[in-house]
Amino acid sequence: MNELVAGGNVPLPDGAVTLRVPGPFDLSVIVTGDSGKVAGDGDFVFYNQPATSGARLQGDTVTVDGRRLRAGASRVTVAVSPAEPGTPLGRLPAIALQVHGPGGRLVARFTPPRPDRETVLLLAEIYRRGPGWKLRALGQGYADGLAGVARDFGVDVAEDEAAQPPGAGPLPSAPGGASPSSAPSPPSSLDGFLPLVNAARASVGAPPVAFDARLAAAAGAHAAGMAARSALGSQDADGTSLYQRVVAGGYAYLAIGEHLVSGPRTPADFVEYCLSGEQSRRTVHSRAYTQVGVGHTTDARSGDVYWTALWATPFTQRGLAEWAAAVLRLTNAERTAQGLRPLSPDPLLTVAAQGHSADMVARAFYSHTSPDGGEPWHRASAAGSTHRAIGENIACGQRTPAEVVDGWMNSPGHRANILKPSFTHLGVGFAGGGSAGTYWTQLFGG
């Protein structure tokens, strides 16, 4: 199995290969010849036209069989875009491509650098090389939606402004003029909730939070799940966590907090309850959060009202860099206190660390060993690192850099990595989602 970085390539086995990107994304495929242009609209595979000769789209998976492509086809480009058109990819979970050969064998993985405002990413291309086929990791972003990608590859584009949200580009044409339906209207804030919480925040000098419809939708659905089973908890009956629900709804976060409560009858009662305990009051007052959503459902059997409030700060590349820098700073403070030289930031180790945090979220595991057997030194090498000594710390569930470094320092094995004299460099990764809510990685090199 190969861990690819942008520009890396790998030979593909004979036969059909599948490319999968889990999460709130849509995949698209563009079939071209040596000219780099399509031969016709049939070479563009997307949600309204899910198949062409040799390529088929089904859910979060694309299957490509080079032997069955149309005559003259020499390249298949795979693009990923948000399932909710117009949403910047930087707001969504990390993109993690998995490539499988015949029989389901994992051939390669690619976690591209996190996009920011781009709404489409050219993820990978399958191209003919002699008698066989290879895959190259790309990671090229577009800010003008699928329409921009389609134009670059020679696909005719039809304007259909009524079928898309404001700010989205024109949609690629499709047989019969079909277009995706518009998104449902976002739910509104519960009467009185936002003024009450912002008044409470103002009393301690904290800035106000803004209402977010995606958080509210996730909160409402989670409250309904708790009411259906008459029990509080962060997981639904099927094991889906509250954090997975948030991410699946298109909200990528850097910081998150929650209130799960039953009993209060009104928003005012709910806010009063949240302010009654030290820990829950700290969440209401926290400067770490900039947005909030709330939902409630009544249990028809008992009459109890179940509430969920979600507090969060959306993911940004700048925010991620600040958190990584904070982890490095706190780690170096521990080393300095022991008379050790500070670690230097390492961009290649950072790529590998970020990829592992994203992978743990995407594939729902928590381990130094990935499901296909990859180890920390494999990930470092795949990212291009030449350090001879590699060490790794991982953690999940901690909400801040200070909390995660403190946790590592209180664990003998993790502490030993932080204070190892021979380590000279550090990469830091973070991803939100999964069952624990947050996943952290430190990758040391020396």
Coordinates of C-alpha atoms in Angstrom, one line a residue:
M1 CA 0.0 0.0 0.0
N2 CA 1.3 3.5 -0.9
E3 CA 0.7 6.7 1.0
L4 CA 0.8 9.3 -1.7
V5 CA 1.6 13.0 -1.5
A6 CA 0.6 15.6 -4.2
G7 CA 2.5 14.7 -7.4
G8 CA 3.2 11.1 -6.3
N9 CA 2.2 8.2 -8.5
V10 CA 1.8 4.5 -8.3
P11 CA 1.2 1.7 -10.9
L12 CA -2.3 0.3 -11.0
P13 CA -3.0 -3.5 -11.2
D14 CA -4.8 -4.8 -14.2
G15 CA -8.6 -4.7 -14.2
A16 CA -11.1 -2.3 -12.5
V17 CA -10.0 -0.1 -9.7
T18 CA -12.2 1.8 -7.2
L19 CA -11.6 5.2 -5.7
R20 CA -13.6 6.1 -2.6
V21 CA -13.8 9.4 -0.7
P22 CA -16.0 9.0 2.5
G23 CA -17.8 12.0 3.9
P24 CA -20.2 14.8 2.7
F25 CA -18.7 14.9 -0.8
D26 CA -19.7 14.3 -4.4
L27 CA -17.3 12.7 -6.9
S28 CA -17.0 13.5 -10.6
V29 CA -15.0 11.9 -13.4
I30 CA -13.7 13.5 -16.6
V31 CA -12.5 11.1 -19.4
T32 CA -10.1 12.7 -21.9
G33 CA -7.6 11.8 -24.6
D34 CA -4.1 13.0 -25.1
S35 CA -5.4 16.5 -25.9
G36 CA -6.7 16.9 -22.3
K37 CA -10.2 17.7 -23.6
V38 CA -13.4 15.6 -23.5
A39 CA -14.8 14.2 -26.8
G40 CA -18.4 15.1 -25.7
D41 CA -20.7 15.6 -22.8
G42 CA -20.8 11.8 -22.3
D43 CA -17.2 12.0 -21.0
F44 CA -18.3 13.9 -17.9
V45 CA -19.6 11.6 -15.1
F46 CA -21.3 13.3 -12.2
Y47 CA -24.5 13.0 -10.0
N48 CA -26.9 13.5 -12.9
Q49 CA -24.9 11.3 -15.3
P50 CA -23.4 8.6 -13.2
A51 CA -21.8 6.3 -15.8
T52 CA -20.0 6.2 -19.1
S53 CA -18.0 3.5 -20.9
G54 CA -15.4 2.3 -18.4
A55 CA -16.3 4.6 -15.5
R56 CA -19.2 4.4 -13.1
L57 CA -20.1 6.6 -10.1
Q58 CA -22.1 5.0 -7.2
G59 CA -22.4 6.9 -3.9
D60 CA -18.9 7.7 -2.6
T61 CA -17.1 5.4 -4.9
V62 CA -15.9 5.6 -8.6
T63 CA -15.0 2.5 -10.5
V64 CA -12.7 2.8 -13.5
D65 CA -11.8 0.0 -15.9
G66 CA -9.2 1.2 -18.4
R67 CA -9.9 -1.7 -20.7
R68 CA -13.5 -0.5 -21.2
L69 CA -12.9 3.2 -21.8
R70 CA -14.0 4.7 -25.1
A71 CA -11.6 4.6 -28.0
G72 CA -8.9 7.2 -27.7
A73 CA -9.3 7.7 -23.9
S74 CA -5.9 7.9 -22.1
R75 CA -6.7 9.8 -18.9
V76 CA -9.4 9.8 -16.2
T77 CA -9.5 12.7 -13.8
V78 CA -11.4 12.4 -10.5
A79 CA -12.7 15.5 -8.8
V80 CA -14.3 15.9 -5.4
S81 CA -16.8 18.7 -4.5
P82 CA -19.1 19.3 -1.5
A83 CA -22.4 17.5 -1.4
E84 CA -23.9 20.9 -0.6
P85 CA -23.1 23.0 -3.6
G86 CA -21.1 26.1 -3.0
T87 CA -19.7 25.1 0.4
P88 CA -16.0 25.8 0.7
L89 CA -14.1 22.5 1.1
G90 CA -12.2 24.1 4.0
R91 CA -15.4 23.9 6.1
L92 CA -15.7 20.1 5.6
P93 CA -13.9 17.1 7.0
A94 CA -10.5 16.2 5.6
I95 CA -10.6 14.6 2.2
A96 CA -9.2 11.0 2.3
L97 CA -8.9 9.1 -1.0
Q98 CA -8.7 5.3 -0.9
V99 CA -7.8 3.4 -4.0
H100 CA -8.6 -0.4 -4.2
G101 CA -7.7 -2.9 -6.9
P102 CA -9.4 -6.0 -8.0
G103 CA -10.5 -8.2 -5.0
G104 CA -10.6 -5.1 -2.7
R105 CA -6.8 -4.9 -2.1
L106 CA -5.9 -1.4 -0.9
V107 CA -3.4 0.1 -3.5
A108 CA -2.9 3.6 -2.3
R109 CA -4.2 6.4 -0.1
F110 CA -4.0 10.1 -0.6
T111 CA -4.9 12.9 1.9
P112 CA -4.4 16.2 0.1
P113 CA -3.3 19.4 1.8
R114 CA -6.4 20.9 3.4
P115 CA -8.2 23.2 1.0
D116 CA -9.6 26.6 2.1
R117 CA -12.1 28.4 -0.1
E118 CA -12.0 26.0 -3.0
T119 CA -15.2 24.4 -3.9
V120 CA -13.8 21.6 -6.1
L121 CA -10.5 19.7 -5.9
L122 CA -9.0 17.7 -8.7
L123 CA -8.0 14.8 -6.5
A124 CA -6.3 12.2 -8.8
E125 CA -5.8 11.1 -12.3
I126 CA -5.5 7.7 -13.8
Y127 CA -3.4 7.8 -17.0
R128 CA -2.1 5.3 -19.5
R129 CA 1.6 4.5 -19.4
G130 CA 2.7 2.1 -22.1
P131 CA 0.4 -1.0 -21.9
G132 CA -0.7 -0.3 -18.3
W133 CA -2.2 2.4 -16.2
K134 CA -0.9 4.6 -13.3
L135 CA -2.5 6.8 -10.7
R136 CA -1.1 10.3 -9.8
A137 CA -2.2 12.3 -6.8
L138 CA -3.1 15.9 -7.7
G139 CA -4.7 18.2 -5.1
Q140 CA -5.5 21.1 -7.5
G141 CA -8.3 23.4 -6.2
Y142 CA -11.0 25.4 -8.0
A143 CA -13.0 28.2 -6.5
D144 CA -15.7 28.4 -9.1
G145 CA -17.4 25.0 -8.7
L146 CA -17.8 22.1 -11.1
A147 CA -18.5 24.6 -13.9
G148 CA -14.9 25.8 -13.8
V149 CA -13.6 22.3 -14.0
A150 CA -15.9 21.4 -16.8
R151 CA -14.9 24.3 -18.9
D152 CA -11.2 23.6 -18.5
F153 CA -11.9 20.1 -19.9
G154 CA -14.0 21.3 -22.7
V155 CA -17.5 20.4 -21.3
D156 CA -20.4 22.6 -22.4
V157 CA -21.9 24.4 -19.4
A158 CA -25.6 25.4 -19.1
E159 CA -26.7 28.3 -16.8
D160 CA -29.3 27.3 -14.3
E161 CA -29.2 29.9 -11.5
A162 CA -32.6 28.8 -10.0
A163 CA -31.3 25.4 -9.1
Q164 CA -28.4 26.4 -7.0
P165 CA -27.6 28.5 -4.0
P166 CA -26.3 32.1 -4.3
G167 CA -22.6 32.2 -5.1
A168 CA -22.4 28.8 -6.8
G169 CA -21.3 28.7 -10.4
P170 CA -23.3 27.5 -13.4
L171 CA -23.9 23.8 -13.5
P172 CA -22.5 21.3 -16.1
S173 CA -25.2 20.3 -18.6
A174 CA -26.7 16.9 -18.3
P175 CA -29.0 14.8 -20.4
G176 CA -32.6 16.1 -20.3
G177 CA -31.4 19.4 -18.6
A178 CA -31.6 17.8 -15.1
S179 CA -30.1 19.7 -12.2
P180 CA -29.8 19.0 -8.5
S181 CA -32.6 20.2 -6.3
S182 CA -32.1 23.2 -4.1
A183 CA -31.1 22.8 -0.5
P184 CA -33.8 22.9 2.2
S185 CA -34.2 26.1 4.1
P186 CA -32.1 26.2 7.3
P187 CA -33.9 25.9 10.6
S188 CA -34.3 29.1 12.6
S189 CA -33.0 29.7 16.0
L190 CA -35.2 28.9 19.0
D191 CA -37.0 32.0 20.2
G192 CA -35.0 33.7 23.0
F193 CA -32.1 31.3 23.1
L194 CA -29.4 33.4 21.4
P195 CA -30.1 36.7 23.2
L196 CA -30.0 34.8 26.5
V197 CA -26.6 33.1 25.9
N198 CA -25.1 36.2 24.5
A199 CA -26.2 38.2 27.5
A200 CA -24.5 35.5 29.7
R201 CA -21.3 35.8 27.7
A202 CA -21.4 39.6 27.8
S203 CA -21.5 39.4 31.6
V204 CA -18.0 37.9 31.6
G205 CA -16.6 39.9 28.8
A206 CA -16.9 37.1 26.2
P207 CA -17.8 38.0 22.6
P208 CA -21.2 37.0 21.3
V209 CA -21.8 33.7 19.4
A210 CA -23.6 33.5 16.1
F211 CA -26.4 31.0 15.2
D212 CA -25.4 28.4 12.6
A213 CA -28.1 26.4 10.8
R214 CA -25.8 23.3 10.3
L215 CA -25.1 23.0 14.0
A216 CA -28.8 23.5 14.7
A217 CA -29.8 20.7 12.3
A218 CA -27.3 18.3 14.0
A219 CA -28.5 19.4 17.5
G220 CA -32.1 18.9 16.6
A221 CA -31.5 15.4 15.1
H222 CA -29.5 14.4 18.1
A223 CA -32.1 15.6 20.5
A224 CA -34.7 13.6 18.6
G225 CA -32.5 10.5 18.9
M226 CA -32.2 10.9 22.6
A227 CA -35.9 11.4 23.0
A228 CA -36.6 8.3 20.9
R229 CA -34.6 6.1 23.3
S230 CA -35.5 8.1 26.4
A231 CA -31.8 8.5 27.4
L232 CA -29.1 11.1 27.3
G233 CA -25.8 10.3 25.5
S234 CA -23.4 11.4 22.8
Q235 CA -24.1 8.4 20.6
D236 CA -27.3 7.4 18.7
A237 CA -28.7 3.9 19.0
D238 CA -26.7 2.8 15.9
G239 CA -23.4 4.1 17.4
T240 CA -23.2 7.3 15.4
S241 CA -21.7 10.0 17.5
L242 CA -22.8 13.5 17.9
Y243 CA -19.5 14.7 16.3
Q244 CA -19.9 12.4 13.3
R245 CA -23.4 13.9 12.8
V246 CA -22.0 17.4 12.9
V247 CA -19.3 16.6 10.3
A248 CA -21.7 14.7 8.1
G249 CA -23.9 17.7 8.0
G250 CA -21.1 19.7 6.4
Y251 CA -19.6 21.5 9.4
A252 CA -15.9 21.1 9.9
Y253 CA -14.8 22.4 13.3
L254 CA -11.7 23.3 15.2
A255 CA -13.3 23.5 18.6
I256 CA -16.5 22.0 19.8
G257 CA -18.6 21.7 23.0
E258 CA -22.0 20.5 23.8
H259 CA -24.9 20.5 26.3
L260 CA -27.0 17.3 26.5
V261 CA -29.9 17.9 28.9
S262 CA -33.4 16.6 29.6
G263 CA -36.1 18.4 31.7
P264 CA -36.2 22.1 30.9
R265 CA -39.4 23.2 29.2
T266 CA -38.4 26.5 27.6
P267 CA -35.2 28.0 26.1
A268 CA -35.0 30.3 29.2
D269 CA -35.1 27.2 31.5
F270 CA -32.5 25.4 29.4
V271 CA -30.1 28.4 29.5
E272 CA -30.6 28.7 33.2
Y273 CA -29.8 25.0 33.6
C274 CA -26.6 25.4 31.5
L275 CA -25.5 28.2 33.7
S276 CA -26.1 26.4 37.0
G277 CA -23.1 24.1 37.0
E278 CA -19.4 25.1 36.9
Q279 CA -18.4 22.9 33.9
S280 CA -21.6 23.6 31.8
R281 CA -21.3 27.3 32.6
R282 CA -17.7 27.3 31.4
T283 CA -18.9 26.1 28.0
V284 CA -21.5 28.9 27.7
H285 CA -18.8 31.5 28.6
S286 CA -15.9 30.0 26.6
R287 CA -14.2 32.3 24.1
A288 CA -13.1 29.3 22.2
Y289 CA -16.6 29.2 20.5
T290 CA -17.9 31.6 17.9
Q291 CA -21.1 29.7 16.7
V292 CA -23.9 27.8 18.3
G293 CA -26.9 25.7 17.3
V294 CA -29.7 24.2 19.5
G295 CA -32.5 21.7 19.1
H296 CA -35.0 20.0 21.4
T297 CA -37.6 17.2 21.1
T298 CA -40.3 16.0 23.5
D299 CA -40.4 12.3 24.4
A300 CA -44.0 11.4 23.5
R301 CA -44.1 8.6 26.1
S302 CA -42.8 10.5 29.2
G303 CA -43.3 14.1 28.2
D304 CA -39.7 14.9 29.0
V305 CA -38.0 17.4 26.8
Y306 CA -34.5 16.5 25.4
W307 CA -32.1 19.3 24.5
T308 CA -28.9 19.5 22.6
A309 CA -26.8 22.6 22.2
L310 CA -23.7 22.6 20.1
W311 CA -20.9 25.2 20.5
A312 CA -18.2 25.4 17.9
T313 CA -15.6 27.3 16.0
P314 CA -15.4 26.4 12.3
F315 CA -12.2 24.9 10.9
T316 CA -9.8 27.2 9.0
Q317 CA -6.3 26.7 7.8
R318 CA -5.1 29.6 9.9
G319 CA -6.8 28.2 13.0
L320 CA -5.2 24.8 12.4
A321 CA -1.8 26.4 12.1
E322 CA -2.3 28.3 15.3
W323 CA -3.3 25.2 17.2
A324 CA -0.3 23.3 15.8
A325 CA 2.0 26.1 16.9
A326 CA 0.4 26.1 20.3
V327 CA 1.1 22.3 20.7
L328 CA 4.7 22.9 19.6
R329 CA 5.1 25.8 22.0
L330 CA 3.7 23.9 25.0
T331 CA 5.8 20.8 24.1
N332 CA 9.0 22.9 23.9
A333 CA 8.2 24.5 27.2
E334 CA 8.2 21.0 28.8
R335 CA 11.5 20.2 27.1
T336 CA 13.1 23.5 28.1
A337 CA 12.0 22.9 31.7
Q338 CA 14.1 19.7 31.6
G339 CA 17.1 21.4 30.0
L340 CA 16.5 19.9 26.6
R341 CA 16.8 21.7 23.2
P342 CA 13.4 22.8 21.7
L343 CA 12.0 21.0 18.7
S344 CA 11.8 22.7 15.3
P345 CA 8.6 22.6 13.2
D346 CA 8.9 20.2 10.3
P347 CA 6.5 20.6 7.3
L348 CA 6.9 17.0 6.1
L349 CA 6.2 15.5 9.5
T350 CA 3.2 17.9 9.7
V351 CA 1.8 16.5 6.5
A352 CA 2.1 12.9 7.8
A353 CA 0.7 13.8 11.3
Q354 CA -2.2 15.7 9.8
G355 CA -2.9 12.8 7.4
H356 CA -3.0 10.3 10.3
S357 CA -5.4 12.4 12.3
A358 CA -7.7 12.8 9.3
D359 CA -7.4 9.1 8.6
M360 CA -8.4 8.1 12.1
V361 CA -11.6 10.2 11.6
A362 CA -12.3 9.0 8.1
R363 CA -11.8 5.3 8.8
A364 CA -13.1 5.3 12.4
F365 CA -10.0 3.8 14.2
Y366 CA -7.7 5.0 16.9
S367 CA -4.2 3.5 16.8
H368 CA -0.6 4.1 15.8
T369 CA -1.1 1.3 13.3
S370 CA -3.6 2.1 10.5
P371 CA -6.1 -0.6 9.3
D372 CA -3.8 -1.6 6.4
G373 CA -0.7 -2.0 8.6
G374 CA 0.9 1.5 8.1
E375 CA 3.1 2.6 11.0
P376 CA 4.4 6.1 11.9
W377 CA 7.7 5.6 10.1
H378 CA 5.8 4.5 7.0
R379 CA 3.8 7.7 7.1
A380 CA 6.8 9.9 7.7
S381 CA 8.7 8.3 4.8
A382 CA 5.7 8.6 2.4
A383 CA 5.6 12.3 3.2
G384 CA 9.2 12.7 2.2
S385 CA 10.8 12.8 5.6
T386 CA 14.4 11.5 5.9
H387 CA 14.6 11.5 9.7
R388 CA 16.2 8.2 10.9
A389 CA 14.4 8.2 14.3
I390 CA 10.6 8.5 14.4
G391 CA 8.2 8.6 17.3
E392 CA 4.5 9.3 17.6
N393 CA 2.0 10.4 20.2
I394 CA -1.8 10.3 19.5
A395 CA -4.7 11.4 21.6
C396 CA -8.5 11.8 21.2
G397 CA -11.2 13.7 23.0
Q398 CA -9.1 16.6 24.3
R399 CA -10.6 20.0 23.3
T400 CA -7.5 22.3 23.4
P401 CA -3.8 22.2 22.7
A402 CA -3.1 22.8 26.5
E403 CA -5.4 19.9 27.4
V404 CA -3.8 17.4 25.0
V405 CA -0.2 18.3 25.9
D406 CA -1.1 18.0 29.6
G407 CA -2.6 14.6 28.9
W408 CA 0.5 13.4 27.1
M409 CA 2.8 14.7 29.9
N410 CA 0.8 12.7 32.4
S411 CA 1.3 9.4 30.4
P412 CA 4.7 7.9 30.8
G413 CA 5.1 6.6 27.3
H414 CA 3.9 9.9 25.7
R415 CA 6.0 11.9 28.1
A416 CA 9.1 9.9 27.1
N417 CA 8.6 10.9 23.5
I418 CA 8.2 14.6 24.3
L419 CA 11.3 14.5 26.5
K420 CA 13.5 12.3 24.2
P421 CA 16.8 14.2 23.8
S422 CA 17.5 12.7 20.3
F423 CA 14.4 14.2 18.8
T424 CA 14.9 17.4 16.9
H425 CA 11.8 18.1 14.9
L426 CA 8.0 17.9 15.3
G427 CA 4.9 17.8 13.1
V428 CA 1.4 18.2 14.6
G429 CA -2.0 17.0 13.2
F430 CA -5.6 17.6 14.3
A431 CA -9.0 16.5 12.9
G432 CA -12.5 16.9 14.3
G433 CA -15.1 14.2 14.1
G434 CA -15.3 10.5 14.8
S435 CA -16.6 9.0 18.0
A436 CA -14.3 11.0 20.3
G437 CA -14.8 14.4 18.6
T438 CA -11.1 15.4 18.3
Y439 CA -8.0 13.4 17.1
W440 CA -4.5 14.7 17.7
T441 CA -1.1 13.5 16.4
Q442 CA 2.5 14.4 17.3
L443 CA 5.1 13.0 14.9
F444 CA 8.7 13.4 16.1
G445 CA 11.8 13.1 14.1
G446 CA 15.5 13.0 14.8

